[in-house]
Amino acid sequence: MNQVRLVSDLQRSKEYYKNQLGCTVDSWGHAERKEPRLGFILYEAEHADAVRPNRKPRVANYPKQWEGPLCGIDSYAYTDWDRIDDLLEQFRSDGAVIHYEMKLEDQGDMLWKEFAVSDPDQYVIVFGAGKMK
């Protein structure tokens, strides 16, 4: 499944998804990455105000005393526990915008790590991995 993203500048977004996020990008604006699996169809918005990344959701009564998302999240990609640190370093070395650094959560029976990147239009992609204790 591919997510559709309205972007403010198609060429700039295609270059970012290719060069900073490691996606293969075709001339149409299809951006895909095999590991972790991501897929986007990038369309240039007719007007800049049509570009609307998600906003942070309201605080809810989440299980296990989780405070909830740190920000609005537009995509969430699960990856392998043993690869997530290298993935963050790859994005950093390729010049991706790190929206928030790696955080580690103890969820009782499981450990969870995640970090987020953002694209030129402030869409946030979170990468997370868990392992049982």
Short mmCIF file of N, CA, C and O in Angstrom, two decimals:
data_model
loop_
_atom_site.label_atom_id
_atom_site.label_comp_id
_atom_site.label_asym_id
_atom_site.label_seq_id
_atom_site.Cartn_x
_atom_site.Cartn_y
_atom_site.Cartn_z
N MET A 1 0.84 -1.16 0.00
CA MET A 1 0.00 0.00 0.00
C MET A 1 0.89 1.24 0.00
O MET A 1 1.88 1.30 0.72
N ASN A 2 0.53 2.21 -0.80
CA ASN A 2 1.24 3.49 -0.84
C ASN A 2 0.35 4.59 -0.27
O ASN A 2 -0.84 4.63 -0.53
N GLN A 3 0.95 5.48 0.48
CA GLN A 3 0.25 6.66 0.98
C GLN A 3 0.39 7.77 -0.03
O GLN A 3 1.45 7.93 -0.64
N VAL A 4 -0.64 8.56 -0.17
CA VAL A 4 -0.60 9.72 -1.06
C VAL A 4 -0.25 10.94 -0.22
O VAL A 4 -0.82 11.16 0.84
N ARG A 5 0.74 11.69 -0.71
CA ARG A 5 1.17 12.92 -0.03
C ARG A 5 1.04 14.10 -0.98
O ARG A 5 1.59 14.08 -2.08
N LEU A 6 0.32 15.13 -0.56
CA LEU A 6 0.32 16.39 -1.28
C LEU A 6 1.53 17.18 -0.80
O LEU A 6 1.71 17.38 0.40
N VAL A 7 2.37 17.59 -1.73
CA VAL A 7 3.61 18.30 -1.39
C VAL A 7 3.62 19.66 -2.08
O VAL A 7 2.94 19.88 -3.07
N SER A 8 4.41 20.56 -1.53
CA SER A 8 4.44 21.92 -2.07
C SER A 8 5.33 22.05 -3.30
O SER A 8 5.11 22.93 -4.13
N ASP A 9 6.33 21.18 -3.42
CA ASP A 9 7.27 21.23 -4.55
C ASP A 9 7.65 19.79 -4.88
O ASP A 9 8.46 19.18 -4.18
N LEU A 10 7.06 19.27 -5.95
CA LEU A 10 7.25 17.86 -6.29
C LEU A 10 8.71 17.50 -6.51
O LEU A 10 9.20 16.50 -5.99
N GLN A 11 9.44 18.30 -7.25
CA GLN A 11 10.83 17.98 -7.53
C GLN A 11 11.67 17.96 -6.24
O GLN A 11 12.47 17.04 -6.03
N ARG A 12 11.47 18.94 -5.38
CA ARG A 12 12.21 18.98 -4.11
C ARG A 12 11.88 17.74 -3.27
O ARG A 12 12.78 17.13 -2.69
N SER A 13 10.61 17.35 -3.21
CA SER A 13 10.21 16.18 -2.44
C SER A 13 10.79 14.90 -3.03
O SER A 13 11.26 14.03 -2.30
N LYS A 14 10.75 14.77 -4.35
CA LYS A 14 11.32 13.58 -4.99
C LYS A 14 12.80 13.45 -4.65
O LYS A 14 13.28 12.36 -4.32
N GLU A 15 13.53 14.54 -4.70
CA GLU A 15 14.95 14.51 -4.38
C GLU A 15 15.18 14.15 -2.91
O GLU A 15 16.09 13.38 -2.59
N TYR A 16 14.38 14.70 -2.01
CA TYR A 16 14.54 14.41 -0.58
C TYR A 16 14.26 12.94 -0.29
O TYR A 16 15.03 12.28 0.41
N TYR A 17 13.14 12.42 -0.81
CA TYR A 17 12.81 11.01 -0.55
C TYR A 17 13.87 10.08 -1.14
O TYR A 17 14.17 9.04 -0.54
N LYS A 18 14.46 10.46 -2.24
CA LYS A 18 15.53 9.65 -2.83
C LYS A 18 16.85 9.80 -2.08
O LYS A 18 17.43 8.81 -1.64
N ASN A 19 17.31 11.02 -1.92
CA ASN A 19 18.66 11.24 -1.39
C ASN A 19 18.76 11.16 0.13
O ASN A 19 19.78 10.70 0.66
N GLN A 20 17.75 11.63 0.83
CA GLN A 20 17.84 11.63 2.29
C GLN A 20 17.15 10.43 2.93
O GLN A 20 17.56 9.99 3.99
N LEU A 21 16.11 9.89 2.30
CA LEU A 21 15.38 8.77 2.89
C LEU A 21 15.65 7.43 2.20
O LEU A 21 15.11 6.42 2.61
N GLY A 22 16.46 7.44 1.16
CA GLY A 22 16.87 6.18 0.53
C GLY A 22 15.80 5.46 -0.26
O GLY A 22 15.87 4.25 -0.46
N CYS A 23 14.82 6.20 -0.75
CA CYS A 23 13.76 5.60 -1.56
C CYS A 23 14.17 5.57 -3.03
O CYS A 23 14.96 6.40 -3.47
N THR A 24 13.62 4.62 -3.75
CA THR A 24 13.68 4.71 -5.21
C THR A 24 12.50 5.58 -5.61
O THR A 24 11.39 5.41 -5.08
N VAL A 25 12.74 6.51 -6.51
CA VAL A 25 11.70 7.46 -6.89
C VAL A 25 11.65 7.51 -8.41
O VAL A 25 12.66 7.71 -9.07
N ASP A 26 10.45 7.32 -8.96
CA ASP A 26 10.32 7.38 -10.42
C ASP A 26 9.88 8.78 -10.85
O ASP A 26 9.64 9.66 -10.02
N SER A 27 9.77 8.97 -12.15
CA SER A 27 9.43 10.29 -12.68
C SER A 27 8.01 10.73 -12.31
O SER A 27 7.71 11.91 -12.34
N TRP A 28 7.16 9.79 -11.97
CA TRP A 28 5.79 10.11 -11.58
C TRP A 28 5.71 10.65 -10.15
O TRP A 28 4.75 11.30 -9.77
N GLY A 29 6.69 10.29 -9.32
CA GLY A 29 6.64 10.66 -7.91
C GLY A 29 6.31 9.51 -6.99
O GLY A 29 5.98 9.70 -5.83
N HIS A 30 6.43 8.27 -7.50
CA HIS A 30 6.28 7.10 -6.64
C HIS A 30 7.60 6.91 -5.90
O HIS A 30 8.64 6.75 -6.52
N ALA A 31 7.54 6.92 -4.58
CA ALA A 31 8.74 6.78 -3.74
C ALA A 31 8.57 5.51 -2.90
O ALA A 31 7.59 5.39 -2.17
N GLU A 32 9.53 4.59 -3.01
CA GLU A 32 9.44 3.34 -2.28
C GLU A 32 10.78 2.97 -1.67
O GLU A 32 11.83 3.26 -2.23
N ARG A 33 10.69 2.33 -0.53
CA ARG A 33 11.87 1.82 0.17
C ARG A 33 11.54 0.41 0.62
O ARG A 33 10.45 0.16 1.15
N LYS A 34 12.50 -0.50 0.42
CA LYS A 34 12.26 -1.90 0.76
C LYS A 34 12.43 -2.20 2.25
O LYS A 34 11.69 -2.99 2.82
N GLU A 35 13.43 -1.62 2.90
CA GLU A 35 13.71 -1.93 4.32
C GLU A 35 14.02 -0.66 5.08
O GLU A 35 15.05 -0.04 4.79
N PRO A 36 13.21 -0.22 6.00
CA PRO A 36 11.88 -0.76 6.23
C PRO A 36 10.95 -0.38 5.09
O PRO A 36 11.18 0.60 4.38
N ARG A 37 9.91 -1.15 4.94
CA ARG A 37 8.98 -0.99 3.82
C ARG A 37 8.21 0.32 3.93
O ARG A 37 7.50 0.56 4.91
N LEU A 38 8.37 1.17 2.92
CA LEU A 38 7.64 2.44 2.82
C LEU A 38 7.18 2.62 1.38
O LEU A 38 7.85 2.18 0.45
N GLY A 39 6.07 3.28 1.21
CA GLY A 39 5.60 3.60 -0.13
C GLY A 39 4.76 4.86 -0.13
O GLY A 39 3.85 5.02 0.70
N PHE A 40 5.09 5.78 -1.02
CA PHE A 40 4.38 7.05 -1.12
C PHE A 40 4.14 7.37 -2.59
O PHE A 40 4.95 7.03 -3.45
N ILE A 41 3.05 8.05 -2.83
CA ILE A 41 2.82 8.68 -4.14
C ILE A 41 2.80 10.17 -3.84
O ILE A 41 1.96 10.65 -3.07
N LEU A 42 3.75 10.87 -4.41
CA LEU A 42 3.90 12.30 -4.17
C LEU A 42 3.20 13.08 -5.28
O LEU A 42 3.49 12.87 -6.46
N TYR A 43 2.27 13.93 -4.90
CA TYR A 43 1.57 14.81 -5.83
C TYR A 43 1.81 16.24 -5.40
O TYR A 43 1.71 16.56 -4.23
N GLU A 44 2.06 17.09 -6.38
CA GLU A 44 2.21 18.50 -6.05
C GLU A 44 0.83 19.12 -5.83
O GLU A 44 -0.07 18.96 -6.66
N ALA A 45 0.69 19.81 -4.71
CA ALA A 45 -0.59 20.45 -4.37
C ALA A 45 -0.86 21.63 -5.30
O ALA A 45 0.07 22.32 -5.74
N GLU A 46 -2.10 21.84 -5.57
CA GLU A 46 -2.48 22.98 -6.40
C GLU A 46 -2.22 24.29 -5.66
O GLU A 46 -1.82 25.28 -6.27
N HIS A 47 -2.43 24.28 -4.34
CA HIS A 47 -2.20 25.45 -3.51
C HIS A 47 -1.44 25.02 -2.26
O HIS A 47 -1.68 23.93 -1.72
N ALA A 48 -0.56 25.86 -1.77
CA ALA A 48 0.27 25.53 -0.60
C ALA A 48 -0.57 25.18 0.63
O ALA A 48 -0.18 24.32 1.43
N ASP A 49 -1.75 25.79 0.79
CA ASP A 49 -2.55 25.51 1.98
C ASP A 49 -3.20 24.12 1.94
O ASP A 49 -3.79 23.68 2.92
N ALA A 50 -3.06 23.42 0.83
CA ALA A 50 -3.58 22.04 0.74
C ALA A 50 -2.62 21.03 1.38
O ALA A 50 -2.99 19.90 1.65
N VAL A 51 -1.38 21.44 1.63
CA VAL A 51 -0.39 20.57 2.28
C VAL A 51 -0.66 20.63 3.78
O VAL A 51 -0.46 21.66 4.41
N ARG A 52 -1.11 19.50 4.34
CA ARG A 52 -1.54 19.49 5.74
C ARG A 52 -1.03 18.25 6.48
O ARG A 52 -1.77 17.28 6.62
N PRO A 53 0.18 18.31 6.99
CA PRO A 53 0.63 17.20 7.84
C PRO A 53 -0.28 17.07 9.06
O PRO A 53 -0.91 18.04 9.50
N ASN A 54 -0.34 15.87 9.61
CA ASN A 54 -1.16 15.64 10.80
C ASN A 54 -0.65 16.46 11.98
O ASN A 54 0.54 16.67 12.14
N ARG A 55 -1.57 16.86 12.81
CA ARG A 55 -1.23 17.56 14.05
C ARG A 55 -1.20 16.57 15.20
O ARG A 55 -1.72 15.46 15.09
N LYS A 56 -0.60 16.99 16.28
CA LYS A 56 -0.52 16.13 17.46
C LYS A 56 -1.93 15.84 17.98
O LYS A 56 -2.73 16.76 18.13
N PRO A 57 -2.22 14.56 18.26
CA PRO A 57 -3.55 14.23 18.79
C PRO A 57 -3.68 14.66 20.24
O PRO A 57 -2.69 14.91 20.93
N ARG A 58 -4.90 14.74 20.70
CA ARG A 58 -5.14 15.11 22.09
C ARG A 58 -4.62 14.01 23.01
O ARG A 58 -4.51 12.85 22.60
N VAL A 59 -4.33 14.38 24.22
CA VAL A 59 -3.86 13.42 25.21
C VAL A 59 -5.04 12.52 25.57
O VAL A 59 -6.16 12.99 25.77
N ALA A 60 -4.78 11.24 25.64
CA ALA A 60 -5.82 10.27 25.97
C ALA A 60 -5.33 9.39 27.11
O ALA A 60 -4.16 9.49 27.52
N ASN A 61 -6.17 8.54 27.59
CA ASN A 61 -5.81 7.61 28.64
C ASN A 61 -5.20 6.36 27.98
O ASN A 61 -5.88 5.35 27.79
N TYR A 62 -3.93 6.46 27.63
CA TYR A 62 -3.25 5.36 26.96
C TYR A 62 -2.84 4.29 27.97
O TYR A 62 -2.60 4.59 29.14
N PRO A 63 -2.73 3.05 27.52
CA PRO A 63 -2.29 1.99 28.45
C PRO A 63 -0.83 2.15 28.85
O PRO A 63 -0.05 2.80 28.16
N LYS A 64 -0.51 1.56 29.98
CA LYS A 64 0.87 1.49 30.49
C LYS A 64 1.50 2.85 30.72
O LYS A 64 2.68 3.04 30.53
N GLN A 65 0.72 3.84 31.09
CA GLN A 65 1.20 5.18 31.40
C GLN A 65 1.98 5.83 30.24
O GLN A 65 2.84 6.66 30.45
N TRP A 66 1.67 5.44 29.03
CA TRP A 66 2.31 6.05 27.86
C TRP A 66 1.75 7.46 27.69
O TRP A 66 0.55 7.68 27.77
N GLU A 67 2.63 8.42 27.49
CA GLU A 67 2.19 9.82 27.39
C GLU A 67 1.57 10.15 26.04
O GLU A 67 1.02 11.22 25.84
N GLY A 68 1.68 9.26 25.10
CA GLY A 68 1.12 9.49 23.77
C GLY A 68 2.18 9.99 22.81
O GLY A 68 3.34 10.18 23.17
N PRO A 69 1.78 10.22 21.57
CA PRO A 69 2.73 10.67 20.56
C PRO A 69 3.36 12.01 20.93
O PRO A 69 2.70 12.88 21.50
N LEU A 70 4.63 12.19 20.57
CA LEU A 70 5.33 13.45 20.84
C LEU A 70 4.89 14.56 19.89
O LEU A 70 5.11 15.74 20.18
N CYS A 71 4.32 14.18 18.75
CA CYS A 71 3.97 15.15 17.72
C CYS A 71 2.93 14.52 16.81
O CYS A 71 2.55 13.38 17.00
N GLY A 72 2.49 15.27 15.82
CA GLY A 72 1.66 14.69 14.79
C GLY A 72 2.48 13.70 13.98
O GLY A 72 3.64 13.95 13.69
N ILE A 73 1.89 12.56 13.66
CA ILE A 73 2.59 11.52 12.91
C ILE A 73 1.81 11.26 11.63
O ILE A 73 0.61 11.06 11.67
N ASP A 74 2.52 11.26 10.51
CA ASP A 74 1.89 11.02 9.22
C ASP A 74 2.08 9.60 8.73
O ASP A 74 1.25 9.09 7.98
N SER A 75 3.16 8.96 9.14
CA SER A 75 3.43 7.56 8.77
C SER A 75 4.20 6.92 9.91
O SER A 75 5.00 7.59 10.58
N TYR A 76 3.96 5.63 10.10
CA TYR A 76 4.71 4.87 11.11
C TYR A 76 5.22 3.62 10.44
O TYR A 76 4.45 2.85 9.87
N ALA A 77 6.53 3.41 10.50
CA ALA A 77 7.16 2.24 9.88
C ALA A 77 7.82 1.38 10.95
O ALA A 77 8.63 1.88 11.73
N TYR A 78 7.44 0.12 10.99
CA TYR A 78 8.07 -0.82 11.92
C TYR A 78 9.33 -1.37 11.28
O TYR A 78 9.37 -1.65 10.09
N THR A 79 10.35 -1.52 12.09
CA THR A 79 11.61 -2.06 11.60
C THR A 79 12.16 -3.03 12.64
O THR A 79 11.54 -3.28 13.67
N ASP A 80 13.32 -3.56 12.37
CA ASP A 80 13.95 -4.56 13.21
C ASP A 80 14.75 -3.90 14.33
O ASP A 80 15.48 -2.94 14.10
N TRP A 81 14.61 -4.42 15.54
CA TRP A 81 15.32 -3.91 16.71
C TRP A 81 16.82 -3.78 16.44
O TRP A 81 17.44 -2.79 16.81
N ASP A 82 17.40 -4.79 15.82
CA ASP A 82 18.85 -4.80 15.59
C ASP A 82 19.29 -3.82 14.50
O ASP A 82 20.49 -3.57 14.36
N ARG A 83 18.37 -3.27 13.74
CA ARG A 83 18.73 -2.37 12.64
C ARG A 83 18.35 -0.92 12.87
O ARG A 83 18.76 -0.04 12.11
N ILE A 84 17.54 -0.65 13.88
CA ILE A 84 16.99 0.70 14.01
C ILE A 84 18.05 1.76 14.29
O ILE A 84 17.99 2.86 13.77
N ASP A 85 19.07 1.42 15.10
CA ASP A 85 20.13 2.40 15.37
C ASP A 85 20.90 2.75 14.10
O ASP A 85 21.21 3.92 13.86
N ASP A 86 21.20 1.73 13.29
CA ASP A 86 21.90 1.97 12.03
C ASP A 86 21.04 2.78 11.06
O ASP A 86 21.56 3.61 10.31
N LEU A 87 19.75 2.54 11.08
CA LEU A 87 18.84 3.29 10.22
C LEU A 87 18.87 4.77 10.56
O LEU A 87 18.97 5.62 9.68
N LEU A 88 18.83 5.08 11.85
CA LEU A 88 18.92 6.48 12.27
C LEU A 88 20.23 7.10 11.81
O LEU A 88 20.25 8.21 11.26
N GLU A 89 21.32 6.39 11.98
CA GLU A 89 22.62 6.92 11.56
C GLU A 89 22.70 7.10 10.05
O GLU A 89 23.30 8.05 9.56
N GLN A 90 22.09 6.18 9.30
CA GLN A 90 22.06 6.32 7.84
C GLN A 90 21.31 7.59 7.45
O GLN A 90 21.78 8.37 6.63
N PHE A 91 20.13 7.79 8.04
CA PHE A 91 19.37 9.00 7.73
C PHE A 91 20.15 10.25 8.10
O PHE A 91 20.19 11.22 7.36
N ARG A 92 20.77 10.23 9.27
CA ARG A 92 21.55 11.38 9.71
C ARG A 92 22.68 11.67 8.73
O ARG A 92 22.88 12.81 8.31
N SER A 93 23.43 10.64 8.33
CA SER A 93 24.57 10.86 7.43
C SER A 93 24.12 11.27 6.03
O SER A 93 24.86 11.96 5.33
N ASP A 94 22.90 10.89 5.65
CA ASP A 94 22.38 11.29 4.34
C ASP A 94 21.70 12.66 4.36
O ASP A 94 21.19 13.11 3.35
N GLY A 95 21.68 13.30 5.53
CA GLY A 95 21.15 14.66 5.62
C GLY A 95 19.66 14.77 5.86
O GLY A 95 19.08 15.84 5.67
N ALA A 96 19.02 13.68 6.31
CA ALA A 96 17.59 13.75 6.62
C ALA A 96 17.38 14.65 7.84
O ALA A 96 18.25 14.77 8.70
N VAL A 97 16.23 15.27 7.90
CA VAL A 97 15.86 16.09 9.05
C VAL A 97 15.37 15.15 10.14
O VAL A 97 14.36 14.46 9.96
N ILE A 98 16.09 15.11 11.26
CA ILE A 98 15.69 14.27 12.39
C ILE A 98 14.68 15.08 13.20
O ILE A 98 15.02 16.10 13.79
N HIS A 99 13.45 14.63 13.19
CA HIS A 99 12.37 15.35 13.88
C HIS A 99 12.48 15.16 15.39
O HIS A 99 12.30 16.09 16.15
N TYR A 100 12.75 13.93 15.82
CA TYR A 100 13.16 13.69 17.20
C TYR A 100 14.08 12.49 17.24
O TYR A 100 14.01 11.60 16.41
N GLU A 101 14.98 12.55 18.19
CA GLU A 101 16.02 11.53 18.34
C GLU A 101 15.44 10.23 18.90
O GLU A 101 14.30 10.21 19.38
N MET A 102 16.26 9.21 18.88
CA MET A 102 15.86 7.90 19.39
C MET A 102 15.41 8.03 20.83
O MET A 102 16.08 8.66 21.64
N LYS A 103 14.28 7.43 21.12
CA LYS A 103 13.83 7.36 22.51
C LYS A 103 13.55 5.90 22.82
O LYS A 103 13.14 5.12 21.95
N LEU A 104 13.81 5.53 24.05
CA LEU A 104 13.62 4.16 24.51
C LEU A 104 12.55 4.18 25.58
O LEU A 104 12.60 5.00 26.50
N GLU A 105 11.58 3.28 25.45
CA GLU A 105 10.50 3.17 26.43
C GLU A 105 10.46 1.76 26.98
O GLU A 105 10.59 0.79 26.23
N ASP A 106 10.27 1.67 28.27
CA ASP A 106 10.05 0.38 28.92
C ASP A 106 8.54 0.23 29.07
O ASP A 106 7.90 0.98 29.81
N GLN A 107 7.97 -0.70 28.33
CA GLN A 107 6.52 -0.89 28.36
C GLN A 107 6.12 -2.10 29.21
O GLN A 107 5.11 -2.74 28.96
N GLY A 108 6.94 -2.41 30.19
CA GLY A 108 6.64 -3.53 31.08
C GLY A 108 7.18 -4.84 30.54
O GLY A 108 8.28 -5.26 30.90
N ASP A 109 6.46 -5.47 29.64
CA ASP A 109 6.89 -6.74 29.07
C ASP A 109 7.74 -6.57 27.82
O ASP A 109 8.26 -7.53 27.28
N MET A 110 7.89 -5.33 27.36
CA MET A 110 8.57 -5.07 26.10
C MET A 110 9.35 -3.76 26.17
O MET A 110 8.95 -2.83 26.86
N LEU A 111 10.45 -3.73 25.44
CA LEU A 111 11.19 -2.48 25.23
C LEU A 111 10.84 -1.96 23.84
O LEU A 111 10.71 -2.75 22.90
N TRP A 112 10.70 -0.65 23.72
CA TRP A 112 10.35 -0.04 22.44
C TRP A 112 11.29 1.12 22.17
O TRP A 112 11.53 1.94 23.04
N LYS A 113 11.83 1.17 20.93
CA LYS A 113 12.67 2.29 20.49
C LYS A 113 12.03 2.91 19.27
O LYS A 113 11.48 2.20 18.42
N GLU A 114 12.14 4.24 19.18
CA GLU A 114 11.66 4.91 17.98
C GLU A 114 12.34 6.26 17.83
O GLU A 114 12.86 6.83 18.79
N PHE A 115 12.35 6.72 16.58
CA PHE A 115 12.81 8.07 16.24
C PHE A 115 11.97 8.54 15.07
O PHE A 115 11.21 7.76 14.47
N ALA A 116 12.08 9.82 14.73
CA ALA A 116 11.27 10.35 13.64
C ALA A 116 12.10 11.25 12.74
O ALA A 116 13.02 11.93 13.19
N VAL A 117 11.74 11.23 11.47
CA VAL A 117 12.29 12.16 10.49
C VAL A 117 11.13 12.97 9.92
O VAL A 117 9.96 12.57 10.04
N SER A 118 11.45 14.12 9.33
CA SER A 118 10.42 14.89 8.66
C SER A 118 10.90 15.28 7.28
O SER A 118 12.11 15.34 7.02
N ASP A 119 9.96 15.51 6.40
CA ASP A 119 10.29 15.86 5.02
C ASP A 119 10.17 17.37 4.83
O ASP A 119 9.86 18.10 5.78
N PRO A 120 10.42 17.87 3.63
CA PRO A 120 10.39 19.33 3.42
C PRO A 120 9.05 20.00 3.72
O PRO A 120 9.01 21.21 3.96
N ASP A 121 7.96 19.24 3.72
CA ASP A 121 6.65 19.80 4.03
C ASP A 121 6.21 19.51 5.46
O ASP A 121 5.05 19.71 5.80
N GLN A 122 7.13 19.04 6.28
CA GLN A 122 6.89 18.75 7.70
C GLN A 122 6.04 17.51 7.94
O GLN A 122 5.49 17.34 9.03
N TYR A 123 5.91 16.62 6.95
CA TYR A 123 5.30 15.32 7.20
C TYR A 123 6.28 14.54 8.07
O TYR A 123 7.49 14.54 7.80
N VAL A 124 5.78 13.89 9.11
CA VAL A 124 6.62 13.16 10.06
C VAL A 124 6.47 11.66 9.84
O VAL A 124 5.35 11.14 9.80
N ILE A 125 7.61 10.99 9.70
CA ILE A 125 7.65 9.53 9.57
C ILE A 125 8.40 9.00 10.79
O ILE A 125 9.55 9.37 11.04
N VAL A 126 7.72 8.16 11.57
CA VAL A 126 8.32 7.56 12.75
C VAL A 126 8.74 6.13 12.41
O VAL A 126 8.02 5.41 11.73
N PHE A 127 9.93 5.76 12.90
CA PHE A 127 10.44 4.41 12.75
C PHE A 127 10.55 3.80 14.13
O PHE A 127 11.17 4.39 15.02
N GLY A 128 9.95 2.63 14.33
CA GLY A 128 9.95 2.02 15.65
C GLY A 128 10.24 0.54 15.59
O GLY A 128 10.02 -0.13 14.59
N ALA A 129 10.76 0.04 16.73
CA ALA A 129 11.08 -1.38 16.85
C ALA A 129 10.94 -1.79 18.31
O ALA A 129 11.26 -1.03 19.21
N GLY A 130 10.45 -2.99 18.51
CA GLY A 130 10.29 -3.49 19.86
C GLY A 130 10.91 -4.87 20.03
O GLY A 130 11.16 -5.57 19.05
N LYS A 131 11.14 -5.21 21.29
CA LYS A 131 11.59 -6.57 21.61
C LYS A 131 11.08 -6.92 22.99
O LYS A 131 10.96 -6.07 23.88
N MET A 132 10.77 -8.20 23.14
CA MET A 132 10.31 -8.68 24.44
C MET A 132 11.48 -8.70 25.40
O MET A 132 12.63 -8.90 25.01
N LYS A 133 11.17 -8.47 26.65
CA LYS A 133 12.23 -8.49 27.69
C LYS A 133 12.62 -9.92 27.98
O LYS A 133 11.88 -10.83 27.88
#
